[in-house]
mmCIF file of C-alpha atoms and ligand atoms in Angstrom:
data_model
loop_
_atom_site.group_PDB
_atom_site.id
_atom_site.type_symbol
_atom_site.label_atom_id
_atom_site.label_comp_id
_atom_site.label_asym_id
_atom_site.label_seq_id
_atom_site.Cartn_x
_atom_site.Cartn_y
_atom_site.Cartn_z
ATOM 1 C CA MET A 1 30.658 -23.671 -34.267
ATOM 2 C CA THR A 2 29.442 -23.594 -30.941
ATOM 3 C CA GLU A 3 31.094 -20.735 -28.010
ATOM 4 C CA ILE A 4 31.258 -22.017 -24.782
ATOM 5 C CA ILE A 5 31.121 -19.352 -21.329
ATOM 6 C CA ASP A 6 31.904 -20.889 -18.583
ATOM 7 C CA VAL A 7 30.186 -19.824 -15.321
ATOM 8 C CA ASN A 8 31.386 -20.162 -12.031
ATOM 9 C CA ILE A 9 30.288 -19.483 -8.534
ATOM 10 C CA GLU A 10 31.888 -19.783 -5.919
ATOM 11 C CA GLN A 11 30.059 -18.666 -3.442
ATOM 12 C CA ALA A 12 27.237 -21.603 -4.375
ATOM 13 C CA PRO A 13 29.001 -22.948 -4.964
ATOM 14 C CA THR A 14 28.276 -24.147 -8.514
ATOM 15 C CA LYS A 15 29.540 -24.005 -12.448
ATOM 16 C CA TYR A 16 27.742 -24.373 -15.381
ATOM 17 C CA SER A 17 28.201 -23.368 -19.376
ATOM 18 C CA ILE A 18 26.309 -21.539 -21.569
ATOM 19 C CA TYR A 19 26.216 -22.358 -24.476
ATOM 20 C CA ILE A 20 26.158 -20.108 -28.079
ATOM 21 C CA ASP A 21 25.662 -21.017 -31.320
ATOM 22 C CA SER A 22 24.068 -21.064 -34.738
ATOM 23 C CA ASN A 23 22.912 -24.647 -35.057
ATOM 24 C CA PRO A 24 19.963 -25.836 -37.089
ATOM 25 C CA ILE A 25 17.299 -25.832 -33.714
ATOM 26 C CA SER A 26 16.559 -28.986 -34.893
ATOM 27 C CA GLU A 27 19.419 -30.606 -33.394
ATOM 28 C CA LEU A 28 18.721 -28.601 -30.111
ATOM 29 C CA HIS A 29 16.642 -31.610 -28.516
ATOM 30 C CA ASP A 30 18.991 -34.234 -29.136
ATOM 31 C CA LYS A 31 22.216 -31.781 -28.056
ATOM 32 C CA ILE A 32 20.054 -31.041 -24.645
ATOM 33 C CA PHE A 33 19.807 -35.031 -24.471
ATOM 34 C CA ALA A 34 23.127 -35.969 -24.680
ATOM 35 C CA ASP A 35 24.661 -33.843 -22.570
ATOM 36 C CA ASN A 36 22.752 -34.567 -20.124
ATOM 37 C CA CYS A 37 20.890 -37.214 -18.155
ATOM 38 C CA PHE A 38 17.986 -36.774 -16.418
ATOM 39 C CA SER A 39 15.032 -39.150 -14.784
ATOM 40 C CA ASN A 40 12.387 -37.458 -16.475
ATOM 41 C CA PHE A 41 11.718 -33.612 -17.316
ATOM 42 C CA LEU A 42 9.389 -30.996 -18.580
ATOM 43 C CA VAL A 43 8.990 -28.812 -20.775
ATOM 44 C CA VAL A 44 7.751 -25.172 -20.622
ATOM 45 C CA ILE A 45 7.227 -23.010 -23.574
ATOM 46 C CA SER A 46 5.379 -19.860 -24.608
ATOM 47 C CA LYS A 47 3.082 -20.449 -26.612
ATOM 48 C CA LYS A 48 3.855 -18.285 -29.720
ATOM 49 C CA VAL A 49 7.128 -19.773 -29.315
ATOM 50 C CA TYR A 50 5.871 -23.594 -29.370
ATOM 51 C CA LYS A 51 3.541 -21.855 -32.025
ATOM 52 C CA ILE A 52 6.652 -21.562 -34.513
ATOM 53 C CA TYR A 53 9.049 -23.587 -33.727
ATOM 54 C CA GLN A 54 7.499 -27.285 -32.442
ATOM 55 C CA LYS A 55 7.969 -29.301 -35.412
ATOM 56 C CA GLU A 56 11.911 -28.503 -35.066
ATOM 57 C CA LEU A 57 11.964 -28.572 -31.199
ATOM 58 C CA ASN A 58 10.275 -32.348 -31.228
ATOM 59 C CA ILE A 59 9.269 -32.166 -28.090
ATOM 60 C CA ASN A 60 6.812 -35.408 -27.357
ATOM 61 C CA LYS A 61 3.644 -33.520 -25.950
ATOM 62 C CA ASP A 62 3.033 -35.560 -21.923
ATOM 63 C CA ASN A 63 6.574 -33.306 -21.405
ATOM 64 C CA LEU A 64 5.176 -30.346 -22.094
ATOM 65 C CA PHE A 65 3.386 -27.241 -20.320
ATOM 66 C CA ILE A 66 2.166 -24.313 -22.803
ATOM 67 C CA LEU A 67 2.285 -21.575 -20.878
ATOM 68 C CA ASN A 68 0.283 -18.245 -22.884
ATOM 69 C CA ASP A 69 2.246 -15.280 -23.745
ATOM 70 C CA GLY A 70 2.920 -11.968 -21.693
ATOM 71 C CA GLU A 71 4.075 -10.833 -18.882
ATOM 72 C CA SER A 72 1.061 -11.175 -16.374
ATOM 73 C CA GLU A 73 1.579 -14.992 -17.078
ATOM 74 C CA LYS A 74 4.387 -15.319 -14.345
ATOM 75 C CA ASN A 75 1.903 -15.601 -11.872
ATOM 76 C CA ILE A 76 1.262 -18.109 -8.694
ATOM 77 C CA GLU A 77 -2.129 -19.952 -10.945
ATOM 78 C CA ASN A 78 0.902 -20.422 -13.669
ATOM 79 C CA TYR A 79 3.227 -21.319 -11.457
ATOM 80 C CA GLN A 80 0.353 -24.282 -9.110
ATOM 81 C CA LYS A 81 -0.148 -25.498 -12.985
ATOM 82 C CA ILE A 82 3.355 -26.091 -13.498
ATOM 83 C CA LEU A 83 3.303 -27.543 -10.453
ATOM 84 C CA LYS A 84 0.577 -30.158 -11.793
ATOM 85 C CA ARG A 85 2.050 -30.642 -14.181
ATOM 86 C CA CYS A 86 5.731 -31.857 -12.358
ATOM 87 C CA GLU A 87 3.174 -33.898 -10.282
ATOM 88 C CA GLU A 88 1.263 -35.693 -13.205
ATOM 89 C CA ILE A 89 4.488 -37.009 -14.638
ATOM 90 C CA ASN A 90 6.150 -38.023 -11.476
ATOM 91 C CA LEU A 91 8.788 -35.841 -11.388
ATOM 92 C CA ASP A 92 11.409 -36.845 -9.299
ATOM 93 C CA ARG A 93 14.520 -35.276 -7.955
ATOM 94 C CA LYS A 94 16.677 -36.767 -11.049
ATOM 95 C CA SER A 95 14.541 -34.751 -13.922
ATOM 96 C CA ALA A 96 14.844 -31.410 -14.965
ATOM 97 C CA ILE A 97 12.496 -28.666 -16.075
ATOM 98 C CA ILE A 98 13.973 -27.028 -19.150
ATOM 99 C CA ALA A 99 12.731 -23.458 -19.896
ATOM 100 C CA ILE A 100 12.024 -22.522 -23.673
ATOM 101 C CA GLY A 101 11.422 -19.172 -24.094
ATOM 102 C CA GLY A 102 11.797 -15.795 -22.906
ATOM 103 C CA GLY A 103 12.231 -14.173 -19.157
ATOM 104 C CA VAL A 104 9.021 -14.881 -18.174
ATOM 105 C CA VAL A 105 8.969 -18.901 -19.672
ATOM 106 C CA GLY A 106 12.607 -18.661 -17.697
ATOM 107 C CA ASP A 107 11.208 -16.971 -14.685
ATOM 108 C CA ILE A 108 8.575 -18.780 -13.771
ATOM 109 C CA ALA A 109 9.832 -22.364 -14.786
ATOM 110 C CA GLY A 110 12.738 -21.267 -12.613
ATOM 111 C CA PHE A 111 11.431 -20.946 -9.946
ATOM 112 C CA VAL A 112 9.221 -24.201 -10.077
ATOM 113 C CA ALA A 113 12.698 -25.708 -10.309
ATOM 114 C CA ALA A 114 14.087 -24.253 -7.522
ATOM 115 C CA SER A 115 10.618 -25.244 -5.496
ATOM 116 C CA TYR A 116 9.569 -28.866 -6.846
ATOM 117 C CA MET A 117 11.143 -31.101 -3.951
ATOM 118 C CA ARG A 118 13.094 -28.116 -2.751
ATOM 119 C CA GLY A 119 15.015 -27.994 -6.261
ATOM 120 C CA ILE A 120 15.560 -30.194 -9.501
ATOM 121 C CA ALA A 121 17.624 -29.739 -12.520
ATOM 122 C CA PHE A 122 17.188 -26.364 -14.398
ATOM 123 C CA ILE A 123 17.478 -25.703 -18.239
ATOM 124 C CA GLN A 124 17.760 -22.343 -19.832
ATOM 125 C CA VAL A 125 16.602 -22.014 -23.728
ATOM 126 C CA PRO A 126 16.377 -18.525 -23.721
ATOM 127 C CA THR A 127 14.875 -17.614 -27.561
ATOM 128 C CA THR A 128 14.188 -13.850 -26.970
ATOM 129 C CA LEU A 129 17.570 -10.881 -26.906
ATOM 130 C CA LEU A 130 16.168 -10.742 -23.625
ATOM 131 C CA ALA A 131 16.951 -13.105 -22.358
ATOM 132 C CA CYS A 132 19.987 -14.301 -24.449
ATOM 133 C CA VAL A 133 22.071 -10.763 -22.566
ATOM 134 C CA ASP A 134 20.386 -11.334 -19.068
ATOM 135 C CA SER A 135 17.763 -13.512 -17.554
ATOM 136 C CA SER A 136 18.973 -16.819 -18.953
ATOM 137 C CA VAL A 137 21.948 -16.438 -16.643
ATOM 138 C CA GLY A 138 21.969 -15.607 -13.216
ATOM 139 C CA GLY A 139 19.749 -17.499 -11.637
ATOM 140 C CA LYS A 140 17.343 -14.568 -10.504
ATOM 141 C CA VAL A 141 13.593 -16.927 -10.655
ATOM 142 C CA ALA A 142 10.652 -15.406 -9.495
ATOM 143 C CA ILE A 143 7.372 -15.071 -10.186
ATOM 144 C CA ASN A 144 4.733 -11.824 -9.763
ATOM 145 C CA THR A 145 1.805 -11.223 -7.101
ATOM 146 C CA LYS A 146 -0.523 -8.318 -6.821
ATOM 147 C CA TYR A 147 2.364 -7.016 -4.345
ATOM 148 C CA GLY A 148 4.793 -6.016 -6.791
ATOM 149 C CA LYS A 149 7.327 -8.048 -9.416
ATOM 150 C CA ASN A 150 9.195 -10.782 -8.477
ATOM 151 C CA ILE A 151 8.332 -10.627 -4.985
ATOM 152 C CA VAL A 152 8.479 -14.043 -4.647
ATOM 153 C CA GLY A 153 11.050 -16.244 -6.170
ATOM 154 C CA ALA A 154 14.786 -17.675 -5.398
ATOM 155 C CA PHE A 155 18.425 -17.692 -6.581
ATOM 156 C CA TYR A 156 19.048 -20.711 -8.748
ATOM 157 C CA GLN A 157 21.021 -21.224 -11.006
ATOM 158 C CA PRO A 158 20.439 -23.329 -14.133
ATOM 159 C CA LYS A 159 22.564 -26.278 -14.855
ATOM 160 C CA ALA A 160 23.268 -25.187 -18.436
ATOM 161 C CA VAL A 161 21.597 -22.363 -20.474
ATOM 162 C CA TYR A 162 22.007 -23.424 -24.802
ATOM 163 C CA ILE A 163 21.390 -20.389 -26.806
ATOM 164 C CA ASN A 164 20.533 -20.874 -30.255
ATOM 165 C CA LEU A 165 21.046 -17.246 -32.737
ATOM 166 C CA ASN A 166 18.558 -18.061 -34.875
ATOM 167 C CA PHE A 167 15.485 -18.200 -32.583
ATOM 168 C CA LEU A 168 16.414 -14.345 -32.748
ATOM 169 C CA ASN A 169 15.345 -14.140 -36.599
ATOM 170 C CA THR A 170 11.311 -14.471 -35.767
ATOM 171 C CA LEU A 171 11.645 -11.493 -32.940
ATOM 172 C CA ASP A 172 8.468 -9.415 -34.010
ATOM 173 C CA ASN A 173 10.537 -5.460 -33.162
ATOM 174 C CA ARG A 174 9.524 -4.492 -30.465
ATOM 175 C CA GLN A 175 10.135 -7.707 -28.923
ATOM 176 C CA TYR A 176 13.811 -7.433 -30.333
ATOM 177 C CA LYS A 177 14.406 -3.324 -28.831
ATOM 178 C CA SER A 178 12.822 -4.643 -25.323
ATOM 179 C CA GLY A 179 16.114 -6.474 -25.607
ATOM 180 C CA ILE A 180 18.388 -3.942 -26.668
ATOM 181 C CA ALA A 181 16.881 -2.155 -23.507
ATOM 182 C CA GLU A 182 18.650 -4.480 -21.261
ATOM 183 C CA ILE A 183 22.049 -4.494 -23.541
ATOM 184 C CA ILE A 184 21.872 -0.390 -23.133
ATOM 185 C CA LYS A 185 21.307 -0.590 -19.297
ATOM 186 C CA TYR A 186 25.188 -2.923 -19.634
ATOM 187 C CA ALA A 187 26.859 0.192 -21.829
ATOM 188 C CA PHE A 188 25.995 2.472 -18.006
ATOM 189 C CA ILE A 189 26.866 -0.041 -15.715
ATOM 190 C CA GLU A 190 29.895 -1.784 -17.312
ATOM 191 C CA LYS A 191 32.887 0.050 -16.166
ATOM 192 C CA SER A 192 31.393 0.003 -12.185
ATOM 193 C CA CYS A 193 31.572 -4.161 -12.597
ATOM 194 C CA LYS A 194 34.995 -4.154 -13.604
ATOM 195 C CA ALA A 195 34.916 -5.018 -17.201
ATOM 196 C CA MET A 196 37.954 -7.160 -19.257
ATOM 197 C CA PHE A 197 37.349 -5.035 -22.048
ATOM 198 C CA ASP A 198 39.342 -2.762 -23.758
ATOM 199 C CA TYR A 199 36.898 -0.520 -25.860
ATOM 200 C CA GLY A 200 34.063 0.630 -23.557
ATOM 201 C CA LEU A 201 30.618 -0.807 -24.237
ATOM 202 C CA PHE A 202 29.175 2.370 -24.215
ATOM 203 C CA ASP A 203 30.830 4.214 -27.398
ATOM 204 C CA PHE A 204 30.458 0.369 -29.011
ATOM 205 C CA LEU A 205 26.760 0.623 -29.110
ATOM 206 C CA SER A 206 26.113 4.094 -30.279
ATOM 207 C CA VAL A 207 29.246 3.326 -33.168
ATOM 208 C CA HIS A 208 27.179 0.203 -34.217
ATOM 209 C CA SER A 209 23.738 0.937 -33.383
ATOM 210 C CA SER A 210 22.142 0.514 -37.067
ATOM 211 C CA THR A 211 24.083 -2.969 -37.176
ATOM 212 C CA ILE A 212 22.842 -4.119 -34.105
ATOM 213 C CA LEU A 213 19.218 -2.463 -35.253
ATOM 214 C CA ASP A 214 19.779 -4.660 -38.057
ATOM 215 C CA ARG A 215 20.002 -8.035 -36.033
ATOM 216 C CA ASN A 216 23.326 -8.672 -37.857
ATOM 217 C CA LEU A 217 23.893 -12.428 -36.400
ATOM 218 C CA LYS A 218 27.337 -12.464 -35.857
ATOM 219 C CA PHE A 219 27.298 -9.173 -34.461
ATOM 220 C CA LEU A 220 24.774 -10.227 -32.009
ATOM 221 C CA GLU A 221 26.638 -13.503 -31.166
ATOM 222 C CA LYS A 222 29.212 -10.810 -30.291
ATOM 223 C CA ILE A 223 27.299 -8.243 -28.146
ATOM 224 C CA ILE A 224 25.577 -11.366 -26.867
ATOM 225 C CA ARG A 225 28.961 -12.826 -25.271
ATOM 226 C CA ILE A 226 30.049 -8.915 -23.601
ATOM 227 C CA CYS A 227 26.332 -8.847 -21.978
ATOM 228 C CA ILE A 228 26.913 -12.402 -20.607
ATOM 229 C CA GLU A 229 30.403 -11.388 -20.015
ATOM 230 C CA LEU A 230 29.228 -8.462 -18.463
ATOM 231 C CA LYS A 231 26.894 -10.042 -15.906
ATOM 232 C CA ILE A 232 29.014 -13.494 -14.926
ATOM 233 C CA THR A 233 31.599 -10.944 -13.635
ATOM 234 C CA VAL A 234 28.942 -9.056 -11.363
ATOM 235 C CA ILE A 235 27.754 -12.320 -10.264
ATOM 236 C CA GLN A 236 30.607 -14.785 -9.898
ATOM 237 C CA LYS A 237 31.173 -11.531 -6.746
ATOM 238 C CA ASP A 238 27.942 -11.349 -5.907
ATOM 239 C CA GLU A 239 25.228 -14.230 -6.412
ATOM 240 C CA LYS A 240 22.421 -12.360 -3.851
ATOM 241 C CA GLU A 241 23.148 -9.391 -4.316
ATOM 242 C CA SER A 242 23.797 -7.867 -1.361
ATOM 243 C CA GLY A 243 25.831 -5.455 -3.159
ATOM 244 C CA LEU A 244 28.029 -5.479 -5.883
ATOM 245 C CA ARG A 245 25.122 -7.177 -8.579
ATOM 246 C CA LYS A 246 22.428 -4.169 -7.609
ATOM 247 C CA ILE A 247 23.392 -2.361 -10.195
ATOM 248 C CA LEU A 248 22.310 -4.553 -12.720
ATOM 249 C CA ASN A 249 19.052 -3.360 -12.013
ATOM 250 C CA PHE A 250 19.943 0.140 -13.316
ATOM 251 C CA GLY A 251 17.159 1.937 -14.122
ATOM 252 C CA HIS A 252 14.407 -0.591 -12.921
ATOM 253 C CA THR A 253 13.140 0.546 -9.931
ATOM 254 C CA TYR A 254 11.079 3.312 -12.044
ATOM 255 C CA GLY A 255 11.371 0.236 -14.950
ATOM 256 C CA HIS A 256 9.507 -1.757 -12.731
ATOM 257 C CA THR A 257 7.081 0.281 -11.153
ATOM 258 C CA LEU A 258 5.502 1.185 -14.280
ATOM 259 C CA GLU A 259 4.931 -1.951 -14.975
ATOM 260 C CA ASN A 260 3.614 -2.626 -11.707
ATOM 261 C CA ILE A 261 0.935 0.307 -12.201
ATOM 262 C CA THR A 262 -0.454 -0.943 -15.602
ATOM 263 C CA LYS A 263 -0.992 -4.500 -14.651
ATOM 264 C CA TYR A 264 1.948 -6.050 -16.739
ATOM 265 C CA LYS A 265 -0.077 -4.874 -19.780
ATOM 266 C CA LYS A 266 0.783 -2.251 -21.160
ATOM 267 C CA PHE A 267 4.618 -2.034 -21.168
ATOM 268 C CA THR A 268 7.049 -4.723 -22.331
ATOM 269 C CA HIS A 269 10.165 -5.530 -19.959
ATOM 270 C CA GLY A 270 12.489 -3.779 -21.904
ATOM 271 C CA GLU A 271 10.919 -0.548 -22.866
ATOM 272 C CA ALA A 272 9.234 0.190 -18.726
ATOM 273 C CA VAL A 273 13.257 -0.056 -17.918
ATOM 274 C CA ILE A 274 14.018 2.350 -21.178
ATOM 275 C CA PHE A 275 11.828 4.402 -19.040
ATOM 276 C CA GLY A 276 13.294 3.884 -16.433
ATOM 277 C CA ILE A 277 16.661 4.773 -17.551
ATOM 278 C CA PHE A 278 15.448 8.097 -19.164
ATOM 279 C CA PHE A 279 14.155 9.214 -15.451
ATOM 280 C CA ILE A 280 16.993 8.489 -13.313
ATOM 281 C CA ILE A 281 19.089 10.169 -15.883
ATOM 282 C CA ASN A 282 17.087 13.230 -15.587
ATOM 283 C CA TYR A 283 16.953 13.077 -12.058
ATOM 284 C CA ALA A 284 20.626 12.664 -11.525
ATOM 285 C CA CYS A 285 21.218 15.776 -13.739
ATOM 286 C CA LYS A 286 18.381 17.410 -11.100
ATOM 287 C CA ALA A 287 20.291 16.346 -8.634
ATOM 288 C CA LYS A 288 23.623 17.018 -9.996
ATOM 289 C CA ILE A 289 24.809 14.023 -9.544
ATOM 290 C CA ILE A 290 25.833 14.089 -13.716
ATOM 291 C CA ASP A 291 26.537 17.107 -15.525
ATOM 292 C CA ALA A 292 23.838 17.918 -18.594
ATOM 293 C CA ASN A 293 27.291 17.284 -20.817
ATOM 294 C CA TYR A 294 27.020 13.113 -20.298
ATOM 295 C CA LYS A 295 23.415 13.437 -20.095
ATOM 296 C CA GLU A 296 23.146 14.611 -23.900
ATOM 297 C CA LEU A 297 25.088 12.264 -24.435
ATOM 298 C CA SER A 298 23.150 9.260 -22.892
ATOM 299 C CA PHE A 299 19.981 11.082 -24.459
ATOM 300 C CA GLU A 300 21.671 9.940 -27.590
ATOM 301 C CA LEU A 301 22.499 6.989 -26.909
ATOM 302 C CA LEU A 302 18.976 6.234 -26.386
ATOM 303 C CA ASN A 303 18.072 8.045 -29.550
ATOM 304 C CA LYS A 304 19.944 6.347 -31.777
ATOM 305 C CA PHE A 305 18.021 2.866 -30.695
ATOM 306 C CA GLY A 306 15.108 4.638 -31.134
ATOM 307 C CA PHE A 307 14.168 5.479 -27.547
ATOM 308 C CA GLU A 308 12.396 8.488 -26.591
ATOM 309 C CA ASN A 309 12.159 9.972 -23.575
ATOM 310 C CA CYS A 310 8.248 10.794 -22.275
ATOM 311 C CA LYS A 311 6.636 11.478 -19.230
ATOM 312 C CA HIS A 312 3.441 9.270 -18.220
ATOM 313 C CA LYS A 313 0.662 10.462 -16.862
ATOM 314 C CA PHE A 314 0.121 8.396 -13.858
ATOM 315 C CA SER A 315 -0.020 9.596 -9.726
ATOM 316 C CA PRO A 316 3.491 10.857 -8.278
ATOM 317 C CA GLN A 317 1.802 9.056 -5.096
ATOM 318 C CA ASP A 318 1.225 5.620 -5.851
ATOM 319 C CA LEU A 319 3.950 5.370 -7.803
ATOM 320 C CA LEU A 320 6.004 6.378 -4.808
ATOM 321 C CA GLN A 321 4.526 4.198 -3.156
ATOM 322 C CA ILE A 322 5.321 0.778 -5.405
ATOM 323 C CA MET A 323 8.749 2.324 -5.852
ATOM 324 C CA ARG A 324 8.544 1.605 -1.508
ATOM 325 C CA LYS A 325 7.767 -1.750 -2.183
ATOM 326 C CA ASP A 326 10.471 -2.581 -4.485
ATOM 327 C CA LYS A 327 13.144 -5.349 -2.772
ATOM 328 C CA LYS A 328 15.728 -2.902 -3.017
ATOM 329 C CA SER A 329 13.689 -0.271 -0.341
ATOM 330 C CA GLU A 330 15.113 -0.283 3.240
ATOM 331 C CA ASN A 331 13.011 1.451 6.203
ATOM 332 C CA ALA A 332 10.696 2.983 3.482
ATOM 333 C CA ASN A 333 14.092 4.646 2.186
ATOM 334 C CA ILE A 334 13.290 4.316 -1.813
ATOM 335 C CA LYS A 335 17.179 2.775 -3.597
ATOM 336 C CA VAL A 336 18.607 3.723 -6.849
ATOM 337 C CA ILE A 337 21.580 2.603 -9.369
ATOM 338 C CA VAL A 338 22.243 6.030 -10.327
ATOM 339 C CA PRO A 339 24.388 6.944 -13.495
ATOM 340 C CA THR A 340 27.436 8.855 -12.007
ATOM 341 C CA PHE A 341 30.195 9.103 -15.046
ATOM 342 C CA LYS A 342 29.905 7.064 -18.317
ATOM 343 C CA GLY A 343 30.309 3.836 -17.571
ATOM 344 C CA HIS A 344 29.992 4.356 -13.399
ATOM 345 C CA VAL A 345 26.970 3.712 -11.296
ATOM 346 C CA LYS A 346 26.398 3.603 -7.769
ATOM 347 C CA GLU A 347 23.681 3.320 -5.441
ATOM 348 C CA CYS A 348 21.717 5.556 -3.588
ATOM 349 C CA ASP A 349 18.365 7.011 -1.643
ATOM 350 C CA LEU A 350 16.037 8.621 -3.821
ATOM 351 C CA ASN A 351 15.317 11.830 -2.966
ATOM 352 C CA ILE A 352 11.719 12.429 -3.081
ATOM 353 C CA GLN A 353 11.398 16.592 -3.778
ATOM 354 C CA THR A 354 14.123 16.188 -6.626
ATOM 355 C CA ALA A 355 12.234 13.575 -8.099
ATOM 356 C CA LEU A 356 8.896 14.442 -7.836
ATOM 357 C CA PRO A 357 8.556 17.172 -10.556
ATOM 358 C CA LEU A 358 9.976 13.810 -13.407
ATOM 359 C CA LEU A 359 7.075 11.546 -12.125
HETATM 360 P P1 NAD B 401 8.438 -12.745 -22.827
HETATM 361 O O1 NAD B 401 8.900 -13.536 -21.568
HETATM 362 O O2 NAD B 401 7.330 -11.894 -22.457
HETATM 363 O O3 NAD B 401 9.022 -12.872 -24.202
HETATM 364 C C1 NAD B 401 8.377 -11.676 -25.525
HETATM 365 C C2 NAD B 401 7.321 -12.323 -26.053
HETATM 366 O O4 NAD B 401 8.265 -12.171 -27.154
HETATM 367 C C3 NAD B 401 6.738 -13.256 -26.369
HETATM 368 O O5 NAD B 401 5.368 -13.831 -26.401
HETATM 369 C C4 NAD B 401 7.029 -14.604 -26.566
HETATM 370 O O6 NAD B 401 6.555 -15.832 -26.562
HETATM 371 C C5 NAD B 401 7.881 -14.163 -27.567
HETATM 372 N N1 NAD B 401 8.851 -15.492 -28.005
HETATM 373 C C6 NAD B 401 10.083 -15.450 -27.281
HETATM 374 N N2 NAD B 401 10.936 -15.955 -28.415
HETATM 375 C C7 NAD B 401 10.230 -15.435 -29.635
HETATM 376 C C8 NAD B 401 11.078 -16.098 -30.395
HETATM 377 N N3 NAD B 401 12.012 -16.618 -31.081
HETATM 378 N N4 NAD B 401 9.988 -16.095 -31.536
HETATM 379 C C9 NAD B 401 8.665 -15.267 -31.691
HETATM 380 N N5 NAD B 401 8.546 -15.178 -30.623
HETATM 381 C C10 NAD B 401 9.637 -15.052 -29.280
HETATM 382 O O7 NAD B 401 9.971 -11.499 -22.703
HETATM 383 P P2 NAD B 401 11.363 -11.173 -22.216
HETATM 384 O O8 NAD B 401 11.567 -9.547 -22.971
HETATM 385 O O9 NAD B 401 12.116 -12.237 -22.959
HETATM 386 O O10 NAD B 401 11.918 -11.098 -20.844
HETATM 387 C C11 NAD B 401 10.766 -10.708 -19.552
HETATM 388 C C12 NAD B 401 10.737 -11.141 -18.405
HETATM 389 O O11 NAD B 401 12.089 -11.578 -17.868
HETATM 390 C C13 NAD B 401 9.933 -10.029 -18.322
HETATM 391 O O12 NAD B 401 9.610 -10.787 -16.593
HETATM 392 C C14 NAD B 401 11.320 -9.901 -16.705
HETATM 393 O O13 NAD B 401 10.767 -9.608 -14.738
HETATM 394 C C15 NAD B 401 12.306 -10.906 -17.253
HETATM 395 N N6 NAD B 401 13.564 -10.572 -16.496
HETATM 396 C C16 NAD B 401 13.809 -11.466 -15.708
HETATM 397 C C17 NAD B 401 15.163 -11.138 -15.538
HETATM 398 C C18 NAD B 401 16.099 -12.288 -14.948
HETATM 399 O O14 NAD B 401 17.598 -12.428 -14.146
HETATM 400 N N7 NAD B 401 15.941 -13.424 -14.264
HETATM 401 C C19 NAD B 401 16.399 -10.395 -15.668
HETATM 402 C C20 NAD B 401 15.853 -9.632 -17.032
HETATM 403 C C21 NAD B 401 14.513 -9.460 -17.231
HETATM 404 N N1 LIG B 402 18.148 -8.623 -13.925
HETATM 405 C C1 LIG B 402 18.954 -8.277 -13.146
HETATM 406 C C2 LIG B 402 20.035 -9.869 -12.210
HETATM 407 O O1 LIG B 402 19.779 -10.459 -12.944
HETATM 408 O O2 LIG B 402 20.197 -9.111 -11.059
#
């Protein structure tokens, strides 16, 4: 059975559907082409995903761009190479880019789709947990440059998102947990986006941590749906991050900084976000925005998923310099999303004196 979640962004205006199922992956190709009509297409796929699923996906080699794995591949050179392939196979304005992979593939392929001929159709097929719960939905597409993470990009909504849960079976544990990081992020911000759930995601995750770690697909489907619905609640109100959407960056200011300072090679995005969450909880407690009880409760939740607080050995001055270049910064003030109480967050300026000992 296929679950369908509809996204309706009135300001854009744009509407699209997110399909979630666990049908055989071999049916995906026909499903995408039955639902959509394109003059031509380019599939951008990560190397690892291609190796594992090439038979089931059955994509003509002429229509393929295989991207090497890793965050550092989300760069301007690969952006240009993908554009070149679009030109070589004569994609026109009625053509599509189809991203099959994790957030790296989705972000770079989406930016090509947003900019080639001023924008052509874009289809997301997320294959990591992180991409299912976060990056494939909401229309942020980007590449990294030496000046920062996701510093060149666009808001460009996909035409459709196809989530097939079977992909999650082949994710290694590190990548799986990276996806859990973004799920935990939602637990901290859930009430701030006035979620429609009668139970709190924070407690829900805490109670079901072992089921989630065991990758129970039925349960994962539920979690993915919850996260997507939370994200949609936010982006339908604020597609371009002029206000509310900033809460989705909880844990990301410090997280992006760690990714940048290690040249995108040491941490997965999710790992960096987890350190960002630990940092901002410590900061909020030190700044007396939250009390010690909530800090303890938060650490308990993170520990249940095997995440530990740890201090890194980077120069605080270097970290602060990178943070000042964050897209949320204004007039050199570092803006952060801090927890206030369970499920609630707010934006504030980072107090450097309070933050310094924690960096
Ligand atoms: P990723 O795209 O680097 O994928 C992780 C690894 O898993 C890669 O090696 C990939 O080949 C492999 N992989 C993918 N699917 C697989 C599968 N089914 N089986 C086995 N291996 C598989 O990492 P990610 O965590 O998916 O995405 C991180 C990126 O997403 C970052 O660049 C981050 O900035 C971005 N992001 C974007 C948004 C957004 O809104 N656009 C939101 C969150 C994160
Ligand atoms: N992942 C943050 C956002 O989509 O806004």
